[in-house]
Amino acid sequence: MLDVGFIRQETDLVRRALRAKGESADIDWFLRLDKDLRAVVTETEGLRARQNQLSPEIGRRKRAGEDADALLEEVSDLKAKQKQLNDRKDQLELDLRRILMRIPNLPADDVPVGHSDSDNAIVDTWGEPRTFEFEPKAHYDVGDALGMFHSDRAARISGSGFSLLTGALAQLERALWNYMLDIHTREHGYTEAAAPYLVRGTSLEGSGQLPKLEGDMYRCRDDDLWLIPTAEVPVTNIHRQEILTEDELPLRYAAFSPCFRRESGAAGTDTRGLTRMHQFHKVEMVAVTRPEDSDAELLRIRANAETILQRLDLPYRVVLLCTGDTSFASAKTFDLEAWAPGCGKWLEVSSISTFRDFQARRAEMRYRPAEGGKPRHVHTLNGSGLALPRVLVAILENYQREDGSVAIPDVLRPYMGWKTDIR
RNA sequence: GGAGAGAUGGCUGAGUGGUCGAAAGCGCCGCAUUGCUAAUGCGGUGUGGGUGUUGAAGCCCACCUCGGGUUCGAAUCCCGAUCUCUCCGCCA
């Protein structure tokens, strides 16, 4: 969330940013409630101060056997007034918070202004799309032919939007996430984290999914827990309500997790294959930095994610999302899109974002500067490193051969018992 | 699921109705002293908010897990919630 003082002072900037993101919030009403709140607080505290003055005096007089009736009367008067003001204060705070939690993060200055993905900027490409001597098949046809991809059975078990992989294909997915975690922890300096897959609502507020994305997630109502849509949620909340020391920063975590998404707004799209699932696996990178380091960290995470694609030798492009495509909590987001020659599509396999202090403010994550002074909010960032089913798709479609077999990328062979292909 | 115990500041740990934002110790910071280090002495050391000054000082309010209540007055009493721990049961 944004700082209330900032909204007060930079009102126009906030308005402009909201418009650029295609979001709306009643800033005027917010400011008015904010003003009312401060008036009420000032008045209540004055009454309270007076009461605090009277109490000891009442005690003294009672003990001395003197008359305290006049003071008691004044106190009961003060309390009655405070009660009224307090009700008003509670209501104002509730209303303000409701608005504040729905105001999105401001986009960074260098994010292109735009409404849809057609306004996104392609900032880099890597690799040459492979050429085939035959018509490359879509991954589901490749998997079907191998007898290792079972959409009909998955549907019988859980309905549409779920996948069932068997044999070498299931193994290949496990090889991929092991490989990714190994690279990030051994070469990129991340600490591996195994975090809960069920979280409380407060964690989701901390990372920014709630309240806005309530309908996109699975909720266990009996226990008031939610299935995580990404490991970002538990991992970003690791240091919730902590004051870190400056020398602990930056913190870098890499975590594998399943991700659960209702995809309620996407019903009917991408129904075939593995590109849009209610449940999928992902390796996620999360960083916590000093504010002055977060811009560099964003590029670092992006490079870490790109490393995986490069070593898998999968052609991809880097997209800088425009204001309208940048998510609620993000200030700036890069997507990595791998080329899938079978579907003929660029698949988003990673999304790398800086949230600046937006999540830190919600999750109350701060650090104390080395030279002392007030705690400051940290900056948080994350990036997929990478999302598995789509990487699997890219591998199946890029590494397929005319005879229906699939070559195993070199770097994964140690994880696949040194097999060279799947057939 | 059953029975019990507990939750205090960065940490340990006192405190059962007023003088407690909270003893003491540890840690940390500053100063002093010692030819360095160690040791010692003195002082300081939480967070959020209001007001103010348009990055001051000051003043005020709140916070002893959270939310209610009793009281002129609550860290202390009452009720509820959450979390932690122990034992039993169950279970991968």
mmCIF file of C-alpha atoms (C1' of nucleotides) in Angstrom, chain A residues 38 41-42 45 48-49 51-52 55 58-59 62 72 75 79 200 366 368 374-375, chain B residues 10 18 46-51 60-63 68-69 71-74 82-83:
data_model
loop_
_atom_site.group_PDB
_atom_site.id
_atom_site.type_symbol
_atom_site.label_atom_id
_atom_site.label_comp_id
_atom_site.label_asym_id
_atom_site.label_seq_id
_atom_site.Cartn_x
_atom_site.Cartn_y
_atom_site.Cartn_z
ATOM 1 C CA ARG A 38 -7.167 13.385 12.139
ATOM 2 C CA VAL A 41 -8.021 11.793 16.787
ATOM 3 C CA THR A 42 -6.848 15.202 17.928
ATOM 4 C CA GLU A 45 -6.555 12.654 22.570
ATOM 5 C CA ARG A 48 -7.967 11.626 27.101
ATOM 6 C CA ALA A 49 -5.143 13.889 28.258
ATOM 7 C CA GLN A 51 -8.828 12.486 31.950
ATOM 8 C CA ASN A 52 -5.291 11.324 32.621
ATOM 9 C CA SER A 55 -7.421 10.361 37.646
ATOM 10 C CA ILE A 58 -9.256 11.692 42.285
ATOM 11 C CA GLY A 59 -7.209 8.927 43.862
ATOM 12 C CA LYS A 62 -10.306 9.773 47.969
ATOM 13 C CA LEU A 72 -15.825 12.239 39.015
ATOM 14 C CA VAL A 75 -14.526 12.286 34.099
ATOM 15 C CA LYS A 79 -15.761 9.308 28.895
ATOM 16 C CA ARG A 200 -3.792 -17.084 6.228
ATOM 17 C CA ARG A 366 11.537 -2.808 7.862
ATOM 18 C CA ARG A 368 17.335 -0.397 10.730
ATOM 19 C CA LYS A 374 14.359 5.232 12.305
ATOM 20 C CA PRO A 375 13.562 1.902 10.714
ATOM 21 C "C1'" G B 10 16.582 -6.645 20.389
ATOM 22 C "C1'" G B 18 -2.338 4.340 40.993
ATOM 23 C "C1'" G B 46 11.448 0.676 21.604
ATOM 24 C "C1'" U B 47 7.335 1.510 18.073
ATOM 25 C "C1'" G B 48 3.213 3.965 15.974
ATOM 26 C "C1'" G B 49 0.253 8.351 15.878
ATOM 27 C "C1'" G B 50 -1.602 13.621 16.795
ATOM 28 C "C1'" U B 51 0.020 18.705 17.103
ATOM 29 C "C1'" C B 60 0.159 15.169 23.897
ATOM 30 C "C1'" C B 61 -1.980 10.077 22.878
ATOM 31 C "C1'" A B 62 -1.521 4.838 22.266
ATOM 32 C "C1'" C B 63 1.111 0.185 22.692
ATOM 33 C "C1'" G B 68 -13.951 -6.640 24.466
ATOM 34 C "C1'" G B 69 -15.346 -5.562 29.774
ATOM 35 C "C1'" U B 71 -12.746 0.795 37.465
ATOM 36 C "C1'" C B 72 -11.898 7.707 38.675
ATOM 37 C "C1'" G B 73 -7.387 4.648 37.418
ATOM 38 C "C1'" A B 74 -5.357 -2.007 34.399
ATOM 39 C "C1'" U B 82 -4.997 -16.327 18.600
ATOM 40 C "C1'" C B 83 -0.368 -18.454 19.221
#
